[in-house]
Coordinates of C-alpha atoms in Angstrom, one line a residue:
M14 CA -50.7 174.6 -26.8
L15 CA -50.0 177.5 -29.1
K16 CA -51.6 180.5 -27.5
G17 CA -53.3 183.0 -29.8
I18 CA -51.7 182.1 -33.1
F19 CA -54.9 183.1 -34.9
R20 CA -55.5 186.3 -32.8
T21 CA -56.0 189.2 -35.1
K22 CA -54.6 192.7 -34.6
N23 CA -57.0 195.5 -34.1
L24 CA -57.0 198.0 -37.0
D25 CA -56.8 200.9 -34.7
D26 CA -53.7 199.5 -33.0
I27 CA -52.1 198.9 -36.5
L28 CA -52.8 202.5 -37.5
A29 CA -51.5 203.8 -34.1
A30 CA -48.3 201.9 -34.4
A31 CA -47.5 203.7 -37.6
Q32 CA -47.5 207.0 -35.8
E33 CA -45.0 206.1 -33.1
E34 CA -41.9 208.3 -33.1
G35 CA -38.9 206.5 -34.6
H36 CA -41.2 204.3 -36.7
K37 CA -42.8 207.0 -38.8
L38 CA -42.2 207.3 -42.5
K39 CA -42.3 210.6 -44.5
R40 CA -45.5 211.3 -46.6
T41 CA -44.5 212.9 -49.9
L42 CA -46.3 211.0 -52.7
G43 CA -49.4 212.0 -54.7
P44 CA -51.7 210.1 -57.0
I45 CA -49.5 210.7 -60.1
N46 CA -46.4 209.5 -58.2
V47 CA -48.3 206.4 -57.0
T48 CA -49.6 205.6 -60.5
L49 CA -46.2 206.0 -62.0
L50 CA -44.7 203.7 -59.3
G51 CA -47.3 201.1 -60.3
I52 CA -46.4 201.4 -64.0
G53 CA -42.7 201.4 -63.0
A54 CA -43.2 198.1 -61.2
I55 CA -45.5 196.4 -63.7
I56 CA -43.8 197.2 -67.1
G57 CA -40.4 195.5 -66.9
A58 CA -39.0 192.0 -66.9
G59 CA -42.5 190.5 -67.4
I60 CA -43.0 192.0 -70.9
F61 CA -39.3 192.2 -71.9
A62 CA -38.3 188.7 -70.7
T63 CA -41.2 186.3 -70.1
V64 CA -43.1 186.8 -73.4
G65 CA -40.6 184.5 -75.1
T66 CA -41.1 181.6 -72.7
A67 CA -44.8 182.1 -72.5
A68 CA -45.2 182.1 -76.3
A69 CA -42.8 179.2 -77.0
G70 CA -43.2 177.1 -73.9
D71 CA -40.4 174.9 -72.5
A72 CA -39.8 171.4 -71.2
S73 CA -42.3 171.8 -68.3
R74 CA -45.2 173.5 -70.1
P75 CA -46.8 174.1 -73.5
G76 CA -46.5 177.5 -75.3
A77 CA -49.3 179.9 -76.0
G78 CA -48.1 180.9 -79.4
P79 CA -50.1 183.8 -80.9
S80 CA -52.8 183.2 -78.3
L81 CA -50.5 185.0 -75.9
M82 CA -52.8 188.0 -76.5
I83 CA -55.6 186.1 -74.9
S84 CA -53.2 185.0 -72.1
F85 CA -52.5 188.6 -71.2
G86 CA -56.2 189.3 -71.2
I87 CA -56.9 186.4 -68.9
T88 CA -54.2 187.4 -66.5
A89 CA -55.4 191.0 -66.6
I90 CA -58.9 189.9 -65.5
V91 CA -57.5 187.8 -62.7
C92 CA -55.4 190.7 -61.5
A93 CA -58.3 193.2 -61.8
F94 CA -60.3 191.2 -59.2
T95 CA -57.4 191.2 -56.9
A96 CA -56.5 194.9 -57.6
L97 CA -60.0 196.0 -56.5
C98 CA -59.4 194.0 -53.2
Y99 CA -56.0 195.6 -52.7
A100 CA -57.5 199.0 -53.4
E101 CA -60.1 198.6 -50.6
M102 CA -57.6 197.2 -48.2
A103 CA -55.0 199.9 -48.9
A104 CA -57.5 202.7 -48.6
M105 CA -58.8 201.3 -45.3
V106 CA -55.4 200.3 -43.8
P107 CA -52.8 202.8 -45.3
I108 CA -49.9 200.9 -43.8
S109 CA -46.6 199.9 -45.5
G110 CA -47.0 196.2 -44.8
S111 CA -49.3 195.5 -47.8
A112 CA -51.0 192.0 -47.7
Y113 CA -49.1 191.1 -44.5
T114 CA -50.8 193.9 -42.6
Y115 CA -54.2 193.1 -44.1
S116 CA -53.9 189.5 -43.1
Y117 CA -52.9 190.4 -39.6
A118 CA -56.2 192.4 -39.3
T119 CA -58.4 189.7 -40.8
L120 CA -56.9 186.2 -40.5
G121 CA -54.7 186.3 -37.5
E122 CA -51.0 186.2 -36.5
L123 CA -50.0 182.9 -38.0
V124 CA -51.6 183.6 -41.4
A125 CA -50.1 187.1 -41.3
W126 CA -46.6 185.6 -40.7
I127 CA -47.2 183.1 -43.6
I128 CA -48.2 185.9 -46.0
G129 CA -45.3 188.2 -44.8
W130 CA -42.9 185.3 -45.4
D131 CA -44.6 184.7 -48.7
L132 CA -44.2 188.4 -49.7
I133 CA -40.5 188.1 -49.1
L134 CA -40.6 185.4 -51.8
E135 CA -42.6 187.7 -54.2
Y136 CA -40.4 190.8 -53.9
A137 CA -36.9 189.4 -53.2
I138 CA -37.0 186.4 -55.5
G139 CA -38.9 188.5 -58.1
N140 CA -36.2 191.0 -58.1
V141 CA -33.6 188.3 -58.6
A142 CA -35.4 187.5 -61.9
V143 CA -35.6 191.2 -62.9
A144 CA -31.9 191.7 -62.2
I145 CA -30.9 188.7 -64.3
S146 CA -33.1 189.9 -67.2
W147 CA -31.6 193.4 -66.8
A148 CA -28.1 192.0 -67.2
N149 CA -29.2 190.2 -70.4
Y150 CA -30.6 193.3 -72.0
F151 CA -27.7 195.5 -70.8
R152 CA -25.3 193.2 -72.5
S153 CA -27.3 193.4 -75.7
F154 CA -27.5 197.2 -75.5
M155 CA -23.8 197.6 -75.1
H156 CA -23.2 195.3 -78.1
D157 CA -25.8 196.9 -80.4
A158 CA -25.1 200.5 -79.5
F159 CA -21.4 200.6 -78.9
G160 CA -20.0 197.3 -80.2
V161 CA -18.8 196.4 -76.7
D162 CA -19.0 192.7 -75.9
I163 CA -19.3 191.9 -72.2
P164 CA -18.1 188.4 -71.6
Q165 CA -21.0 186.0 -71.1
W166 CA -19.2 184.3 -68.2
L167 CA -19.6 187.7 -66.3
S168 CA -23.3 188.0 -67.1
T169 CA -24.7 184.5 -67.0
D170 CA -25.6 182.0 -64.3
F171 CA -24.0 178.5 -64.5
R172 CA -27.2 176.6 -65.3
T173 CA -28.1 178.8 -68.2
A174 CA -24.4 178.7 -69.4
R175 CA -24.7 174.9 -69.8
K176 CA -27.4 175.5 -72.5
I177 CA -25.1 177.9 -74.5
P178 CA -22.6 176.0 -76.7
G179 CA -19.0 176.7 -75.8
L180 CA -19.6 179.1 -72.9
I181 CA -18.4 176.7 -70.1
Q182 CA -15.3 175.8 -72.1
S183 CA -14.4 179.4 -72.9
A184 CA -14.9 180.7 -69.3
P185 CA -11.8 181.1 -67.1
H186 CA -11.1 178.1 -64.8
I187 CA -9.6 178.0 -61.3
F188 CA -8.5 174.6 -60.2
G189 CA -10.5 173.1 -63.1
I190 CA -13.7 174.9 -62.0
P191 CA -15.3 177.2 -64.6
I192 CA -15.9 180.8 -63.3
V193 CA -19.4 181.8 -64.4
F194 CA -21.5 184.3 -62.5
N195 CA -23.7 187.3 -63.2
L196 CA -21.7 190.4 -62.1
L197 CA -23.9 192.8 -64.0
A198 CA -27.0 191.6 -62.0
F199 CA -25.2 192.1 -58.7
A200 CA -24.0 195.5 -59.7
I201 CA -27.4 197.0 -60.6
V202 CA -29.0 195.7 -57.4
A203 CA -26.2 197.4 -55.4
L204 CA -26.8 200.7 -57.3
I205 CA -30.6 200.6 -56.7
T206 CA -30.0 199.9 -53.0
I207 CA -27.9 203.1 -52.6
V208 CA -30.7 205.1 -54.3
L209 CA -33.4 203.7 -52.0
V210 CA -31.4 204.4 -48.8
W211 CA -31.1 208.0 -50.1
G212 CA -34.9 208.8 -49.9
I213 CA -38.4 207.9 -51.1
K214 CA -39.1 211.3 -52.8
E215 CA -35.9 211.0 -54.8
S216 CA -36.7 207.4 -55.7
A217 CA -40.1 208.3 -56.9
E218 CA -38.8 211.1 -59.1
F219 CA -36.1 208.8 -60.6
N220 CA -38.9 206.2 -61.3
A221 CA -41.1 208.8 -63.1
V222 CA -38.3 209.6 -65.6
M223 CA -37.7 205.9 -66.2
V224 CA -41.5 205.2 -66.8
G225 CA -41.6 207.9 -69.5
V226 CA -38.6 206.4 -71.2
K227 CA -39.9 202.8 -71.3
I228 CA -43.4 203.8 -72.5
V229 CA -41.7 205.6 -75.5
V230 CA -39.6 202.6 -76.2
L231 CA -42.5 200.1 -76.1
L232 CA -44.3 202.4 -78.6
F233 CA -41.2 202.4 -80.7
F234 CA -41.0 198.6 -80.6
I235 CA -44.7 198.3 -81.7
G236 CA -44.2 200.8 -84.5
A237 CA -40.9 199.3 -85.7
L238 CA -42.4 195.8 -86.1
L239 CA -45.4 197.2 -87.9
Y240 CA -43.0 199.0 -90.2
F241 CA -40.8 195.9 -91.0
V242 CA -43.7 193.4 -91.1
S243 CA -46.9 194.1 -92.9
P244 CA -50.2 193.4 -91.1
S245 CA -51.1 190.7 -93.6
K246 CA -47.8 188.9 -92.9
M247 CA -48.5 189.1 -89.2
A248 CA -52.0 187.7 -89.7
T249 CA -50.3 184.7 -91.5
N250 CA -47.9 184.2 -88.6
W251 CA -50.8 184.1 -86.2
H252 CA -51.7 180.6 -87.5
P253 CA -52.0 178.3 -85.8
F254 CA -53.4 180.7 -83.2
Q255 CA -53.3 178.1 -80.3
P256 CA -50.6 175.6 -81.3
A257 CA -51.0 173.8 -77.9
G258 CA -54.7 174.5 -77.5
W259 CA -56.2 176.1 -74.4
G260 CA -53.6 174.3 -72.2
G261 CA -50.9 176.4 -73.8
T262 CA -52.9 179.6 -73.6
L263 CA -53.6 179.1 -69.9
A264 CA -50.0 178.0 -69.2
G265 CA -48.9 181.3 -70.9
A266 CA -51.3 183.2 -68.7
A267 CA -49.6 181.6 -65.6
V268 CA -46.2 182.7 -66.9
V269 CA -47.0 186.2 -67.9
F270 CA -48.6 186.8 -64.5
F271 CA -45.1 187.8 -63.6
A272 CA -45.6 190.8 -65.9
Y273 CA -48.5 192.1 -63.6
I274 CA -47.4 191.6 -60.1
G275 CA -46.0 195.1 -59.7
F276 CA -49.4 196.7 -59.0
D277 CA -49.5 195.3 -55.4
A278 CA -46.2 196.9 -54.7
V279 CA -48.0 200.2 -54.8
S280 CA -49.6 199.3 -51.5
T281 CA -46.3 199.1 -49.7
V282 CA -45.8 202.9 -50.0
A283 CA -49.1 203.6 -48.2
E284 CA -47.4 205.3 -45.2
E285 CA -45.5 207.6 -47.6
T286 CA -48.6 208.7 -49.6
K287 CA -50.2 212.1 -48.8
N288 CA -53.8 210.9 -49.2
P289 CA -53.7 207.1 -49.2
A290 CA -57.5 206.7 -49.1
K291 CA -57.8 208.3 -52.5
D292 CA -54.4 208.0 -54.1
L293 CA -53.8 204.3 -53.6
P294 CA -57.0 203.0 -55.4
I295 CA -56.3 205.4 -58.2
G296 CA -52.7 204.3 -58.5
I297 CA -53.4 200.6 -58.3
I298 CA -56.3 200.5 -60.8
A299 CA -54.9 203.1 -63.3
S300 CA -51.5 201.4 -63.6
L301 CA -53.1 198.0 -64.2
I302 CA -55.3 199.3 -67.0
I303 CA -52.5 201.3 -68.8
C304 CA -50.1 198.3 -68.7
T305 CA -52.7 195.8 -70.0
V306 CA -53.2 197.8 -73.1
F307 CA -49.5 197.9 -73.8
Y308 CA -49.1 194.2 -73.1
I309 CA -51.7 193.0 -75.5
L310 CA -50.3 195.3 -78.3
V311 CA -46.8 194.0 -77.7
A312 CA -48.0 190.4 -77.7
A313 CA -49.8 190.9 -81.0
V314 CA -46.8 192.3 -82.9
F315 CA -44.3 190.0 -81.2
T316 CA -46.1 186.8 -82.2
G317 CA -46.9 188.3 -85.6
A318 CA -43.3 189.0 -86.3
M319 CA -41.8 185.7 -85.3
P320 CA -43.5 182.5 -86.4
Y321 CA -44.1 180.0 -83.6
P322 CA -41.7 177.3 -84.9
E323 CA -38.9 179.8 -85.3
L324 CA -39.4 181.2 -81.8
V325 CA -39.3 177.7 -80.2
K326 CA -36.1 176.9 -82.2
R327 CA -34.3 180.1 -81.2
L328 CA -35.1 180.0 -77.5
A329 CA -33.9 176.4 -77.2
T330 CA -30.2 177.5 -77.5
E331 CA -30.3 181.3 -76.6
Q332 CA -30.8 183.4 -73.6
A333 CA -34.2 185.0 -73.5
E334 CA -34.2 188.5 -74.8
P335 CA -37.3 188.1 -76.9
L336 CA -38.0 191.7 -78.0
T337 CA -34.6 192.3 -79.4
M338 CA -34.7 188.8 -80.9
A339 CA -37.9 189.7 -82.8
L340 CA -36.3 192.9 -84.2
N341 CA -33.2 191.0 -85.2
H342 CA -35.3 188.4 -86.9
V343 CA -37.3 190.8 -89.1
A344 CA -34.5 193.4 -89.6
P345 CA -31.1 191.8 -89.0
N346 CA -29.3 194.9 -90.3
A347 CA -31.2 197.4 -88.2
R348 CA -28.9 197.1 -85.1
W349 CA -29.9 200.6 -84.1
A350 CA -33.5 199.5 -83.6
S351 CA -32.4 196.6 -81.4
A352 CA -30.2 199.1 -79.4
V353 CA -33.2 201.4 -78.8
V354 CA -35.3 198.5 -77.5
A355 CA -32.4 197.1 -75.4
F356 CA -31.9 200.6 -73.9
G357 CA -35.6 200.8 -73.1
S358 CA -35.5 197.4 -71.5
V359 CA -32.6 198.4 -69.3
V360 CA -34.5 201.4 -68.1
A361 CA -37.7 199.4 -67.6
H362 CA -35.9 196.7 -65.6
T363 CA -34.2 199.4 -63.5
A364 CA -37.6 200.9 -62.7
V365 CA -39.0 197.5 -61.6
L366 CA -35.9 196.9 -59.5
L367 CA -36.4 200.2 -57.8
V368 CA -40.0 199.7 -56.9
F369 CA -39.6 196.0 -55.8
Q370 CA -36.5 196.8 -53.8
L371 CA -38.5 199.7 -52.3
G372 CA -41.4 197.3 -51.3
Q373 CA -39.5 194.4 -49.8
P374 CA -37.8 196.3 -46.9
R375 CA -41.1 197.8 -46.0
I376 CA -42.5 194.3 -45.5
F377 CA -39.6 193.5 -43.2
F378 CA -40.1 196.9 -41.5
S379 CA -43.8 196.2 -40.7
M380 CA -43.1 192.7 -39.5
A381 CA -40.3 193.9 -37.2
R382 CA -42.5 196.6 -35.8
D383 CA -45.0 193.9 -34.8
G384 CA -42.2 191.9 -33.1
L385 CA -42.2 189.0 -35.6
L386 CA -38.6 189.9 -36.7
P387 CA -35.7 191.4 -34.8
P388 CA -36.2 195.1 -33.8
V389 CA -33.2 196.2 -35.8
F390 CA -35.3 195.7 -39.0
A391 CA -37.7 198.4 -37.8
K392 CA -35.1 201.1 -37.6
V393 CA -35.5 204.3 -39.7
H394 CA -32.5 206.3 -40.9
P395 CA -32.4 209.6 -38.8
K396 CA -31.7 211.8 -41.9
F397 CA -33.3 210.1 -44.9
K398 CA -36.3 208.6 -43.0
T399 CA -36.1 205.3 -44.9
P400 CA -35.8 201.8 -43.5
H401 CA -32.1 201.6 -44.3
V402 CA -31.2 198.4 -42.4
T403 CA -33.7 196.3 -44.3
T404 CA -33.0 198.0 -47.5
I405 CA -29.3 197.2 -47.3
L406 CA -30.0 193.6 -46.2
T407 CA -32.4 193.0 -49.1
G408 CA -29.9 194.5 -51.5
V409 CA -27.1 192.1 -50.4
V410 CA -29.4 189.0 -50.5
V411 CA -31.0 189.8 -53.9
G412 CA -27.7 190.8 -55.4
G413 CA -26.1 187.5 -54.2
F414 CA -28.8 185.3 -55.6
A415 CA -29.0 187.2 -58.9
A416 CA -25.4 186.5 -59.5
V417 CA -25.9 182.7 -59.6
M418 CA -29.6 181.8 -60.3
S419 CA -31.4 181.3 -63.6
I420 CA -34.4 183.5 -64.6
D421 CA -37.0 180.8 -65.3
E422 CA -36.8 179.2 -61.8
M423 CA -37.1 182.7 -60.2
V424 CA -40.2 183.7 -62.3
D425 CA -42.1 180.5 -61.5
L426 CA -41.3 180.8 -57.8
T427 CA -42.3 184.4 -57.7
N428 CA -45.6 183.7 -59.5
I429 CA -46.8 181.0 -57.1
G430 CA -45.9 183.1 -54.1
T431 CA -47.7 186.2 -55.4
L432 CA -50.8 184.3 -56.4
F433 CA -51.0 182.7 -52.9
A434 CA -50.7 186.2 -51.4
F435 CA -53.5 187.4 -53.7
V436 CA -55.8 184.6 -52.6
L437 CA -55.5 185.6 -49.0
V438 CA -56.1 189.3 -49.7
C439 CA -59.3 188.4 -51.6
I440 CA -60.5 186.2 -48.8
G441 CA -59.6 188.9 -46.3
I442 CA -62.0 191.4 -47.9
T443 CA -64.9 189.1 -47.4
I444 CA -63.9 188.3 -43.8
L445 CA -63.4 192.0 -42.8
R446 CA -66.7 193.0 -44.4
Y447 CA -68.5 190.8 -41.8
K448 CA -66.0 191.2 -38.9
D449 CA -65.8 195.0 -39.0
P450 CA -68.8 196.2 -41.1
D451 CA -68.8 199.7 -39.6
R452 CA -65.2 200.5 -40.5
H453 CA -64.9 203.5 -42.8
R454 CA -64.0 202.3 -46.3
P455 CA -63.0 205.1 -48.7
F456 CA -63.1 202.6 -51.5
K457 CA -65.2 199.4 -51.7
V458 CA -65.1 196.5 -54.0
P459 CA -68.4 196.7 -56.0
F460 CA -71.1 194.1 -56.0
G461 CA -70.9 193.0 -52.4
A462 CA -68.6 191.1 -50.1
W463 CA -68.6 187.8 -52.0
L464 CA -68.8 188.0 -55.8
L465 CA -65.6 189.7 -57.0
P466 CA -63.4 188.8 -54.0
M467 CA -64.2 185.1 -54.4
M468 CA -63.8 185.3 -58.2
G469 CA -60.4 186.7 -57.5
A470 CA -59.4 184.0 -55.1
V471 CA -60.7 181.2 -57.4
S472 CA -59.0 182.6 -60.5
C473 CA -55.7 182.9 -58.7
V474 CA -55.8 179.3 -57.6
F475 CA -56.7 178.4 -61.2
L476 CA -53.5 180.1 -62.5
M477 CA -51.4 178.4 -59.7
Y478 CA -52.6 175.0 -61.1
Y479 CA -50.8 175.7 -64.4
L480 CA -47.4 176.4 -62.9
P481 CA -44.8 173.6 -63.0
P482 CA -44.8 171.0 -60.2
S483 CA -41.2 172.1 -59.2
S484 CA -42.7 175.5 -58.2
W485 CA -45.1 173.8 -55.8
W486 CA -42.3 171.8 -54.2
R487 CA -40.1 174.9 -53.7
F488 CA -43.1 176.9 -52.5
V489 CA -44.0 174.4 -49.8
A490 CA -40.4 174.2 -48.7
W491 CA -40.2 178.0 -48.4
L492 CA -43.3 178.0 -46.2
M493 CA -41.9 175.2 -44.1
I494 CA -38.7 177.3 -43.5
G495 CA -40.9 180.2 -42.6
L496 CA -42.8 178.1 -40.1
S497 CA -39.5 177.1 -38.5
V498 CA -38.6 180.8 -38.1
Y499 CA -42.0 181.6 -36.6
L500 CA -42.0 178.8 -34.1
S501 CA -38.4 179.3 -33.0
Y502 CA -38.3 183.1 -32.8
S503 CA -41.4 185.1 -33.8
Y504 CA -44.0 183.2 -31.7
T505 CA -42.5 184.3 -28.3
R506 CA -41.5 187.8 -29.4
S507 CA -44.6 189.2 -31.2
G508 CA -46.4 192.2 -29.8
I509 CA -49.6 190.2 -29.5
G510 CA -47.7 187.3 -27.9
R511 CA -46.4 189.6 -25.1
Q512 CA -49.9 190.8 -24.4
L513 CA -51.2 187.2 -24.2
G514 CA -48.4 186.2 -21.7
R515 CA -46.4 183.9 -23.9
P516 CA -43.0 182.8 -22.5
K517 CA -40.1 185.1 -23.2
L518 CA -37.8 182.2 -24.3
T519 CA -38.8 179.6 -26.9
P520 CA -39.8 176.4 -25.1
S521 CA -37.7 173.3 -26.1
W522 CA -40.7 171.5 -27.5
L523 CA -41.5 174.4 -29.8
A524 CA -37.9 174.7 -30.9
L525 CA -38.0 170.9 -31.7
I526 CA -41.0 171.4 -34.0
G527 CA -39.2 174.3 -35.6
L528 CA -36.1 172.2 -36.3
G529 CA -38.3 169.4 -37.7
S530 CA -40.0 171.9 -40.1
L531 CA -36.5 173.1 -41.3
L532 CA -35.3 169.6 -41.9
A533 CA -38.5 168.7 -43.8
A534 CA -38.0 171.8 -45.9
I535 CA -34.4 170.8 -46.7
G536 CA -35.6 167.4 -47.7
I537 CA -38.4 168.8 -50.0
L538 CA -35.9 171.0 -51.7
A539 CA -33.5 168.1 -52.3
V540 CA -36.1 165.7 -53.7
P541 CA -35.7 165.4 -57.5
H542 CA -38.7 167.5 -58.6
D543 CA -38.8 166.1 -62.1
A544 CA -39.2 162.4 -61.0
S545 CA -42.4 160.6 -60.1
L546 CA -43.0 158.9 -56.8
A547 CA -42.5 155.5 -58.4
E548 CA -39.1 156.6 -59.8
D549 CA -38.1 157.9 -56.4
I550 CA -38.9 154.6 -54.8
A551 CA -37.0 152.7 -57.4
K552 CA -33.9 154.9 -56.7
I553 CA -34.2 154.3 -53.0
K554 CA -34.4 150.5 -53.6
G555 CA -31.2 150.8 -55.7
G556 CA -29.3 151.9 -52.6
F557 CA -26.8 154.8 -52.3
A558 CA -25.1 153.9 -55.6
E559 CA -28.2 155.0 -57.6
G560 CA -30.2 157.2 -55.3
T561 CA -28.0 159.0 -52.9
R562 CA -29.8 162.4 -53.3
T563 CA -33.2 160.8 -53.1
I564 CA -32.4 158.8 -49.9
I565 CA -30.9 161.8 -48.1
A566 CA -33.9 163.9 -49.2
F567 CA -36.5 161.5 -47.9
G568 CA -34.4 160.9 -44.8
C569 CA -34.5 164.6 -44.0
V570 CA -38.3 164.7 -44.5
G571 CA -38.8 161.6 -42.3
V572 CA -36.5 162.9 -39.5
G573 CA -38.2 166.3 -39.7
L574 CA -41.7 164.8 -39.4
L575 CA -40.4 162.7 -36.4
F576 CA -39.0 165.8 -34.6
G577 CA -42.2 167.7 -35.3
A578 CA -44.4 164.8 -33.9
V579 CA -42.2 164.4 -30.8
G580 CA -42.2 168.2 -30.2
A581 CA -46.0 168.3 -30.5
I582 CA -46.4 165.4 -28.0
L583 CA -44.1 167.1 -25.5
G584 CA -46.0 170.4 -26.0
A585 CA -49.3 168.7 -25.4
G586 CA -47.9 167.1 -22.2
A587 CA -46.6 170.4 -21.0
S588 CA -49.9 172.1 -21.8
S589 CA -51.9 169.4 -19.9
T590 CA -49.6 169.7 -16.9
K591 CA -50.3 173.4 -16.6
S592 CA -54.0 173.0 -16.9
P593 CA -56.0 173.1 -13.6

């Protein structure tokens, strides 16, 4: 009924497609550039923004407290397994599509589509979170360094604004509606988009400067806290070490995973690396090691400077700018120190935005080159040799969402999408070792095809378990939307599909399944994610007066499943009619 949806793409064909005129990117990056891109992507919003939530916890998860140091170590080990798998894949298949391309070669077209769609979630939604955090620290920097107060209604999303006393009331109103949006987040995304359209070499040089700045600032933060707080006082504040037990430590590891996801972005510049077989493994592994050392040191001084109860109390009513908060806590009169850290954070976030905004368009680019997205996404700028169409599109979408969304939702959604991608990459290593054993592998995951790749896959699933249920709901909905796009457009237009003789136009039964998938996704997004099934049923029994949202949500899911079932039956009938 669905012809060849698990057909894999030959690695030689994948490599040949990258050399086609008009689809060829410029190779200018060396091992140092690649390592710095990795550090640029990793050290950013994760360490500057998520350490507060990870240590203190929130309504949906316990906090790690001082055991945040262990949380970072756990996450580093999980990422190390996956980093080795990425290094093998990237060296063997030096193509800009990252995990999407690897999955196409190992697990087939449908899985490749799912992972490509999932990577959109990782990079685009992740950058929304980074842009929001950038705006928070930029506002702090302007206040501490120059005494300039940027209105919070111009640098805050509406949901976060409701937690801050008086913000909604003080914001300007039009027809009684408060005007609250994050103009700063939108502006920085627009600026980064312009830089990326300009050129990859210029982008890498810009990133190298920013990496140097933020490493110096992190060293300053560590030194400043050690200066203001004695080691003996820090040791006292580390008790209790695990205020919520191992549950809090592991939940913290799931949160701070966001601080590590940048290393896989290195693989998206494979086609722009001079010697990808050597440079990509160096860049991926070196950047991960360097960043882990910094993270554990920062976690140690941060939790030693702010007692756990005080941190929980502060984050309940403030926007999360944890590093400057820690400095203000121990040295309220040293505004200059907070200004230095805020400046470093602004630079760090800018570097992460640069690398992630660089990675996302290249995923679109590879998918369009394979026919799974419209061909306009595979265009390369005639002068700058960059995928300018997808770069601009990504900038508009990310900037728009960054203006209105809250950071915690974006971090959780990015984490679950990235962990899912990592699982498939780890599994792909094992499959490809048996499917194509004679393929030249400049770098190989040590200890065979099973041990480390499977440990990577299992540990990623383990971290996914500790993410909030709302993340799972949204993730499933996102995949359902992706399935709708695949069935209604990509299935009939993919390069492999044309070779297999698929119809040029989407059959009506297939379009019906795609519509059903979309309706089900809308329903899943609309379901109250904080309510149990019994509570949802009680609301439905209460009628529209009590459960309007729940009734509409379950109605969409039901109609979607019905459309999908009818489409499948019609497709099966059409398939049997054509059979001899």
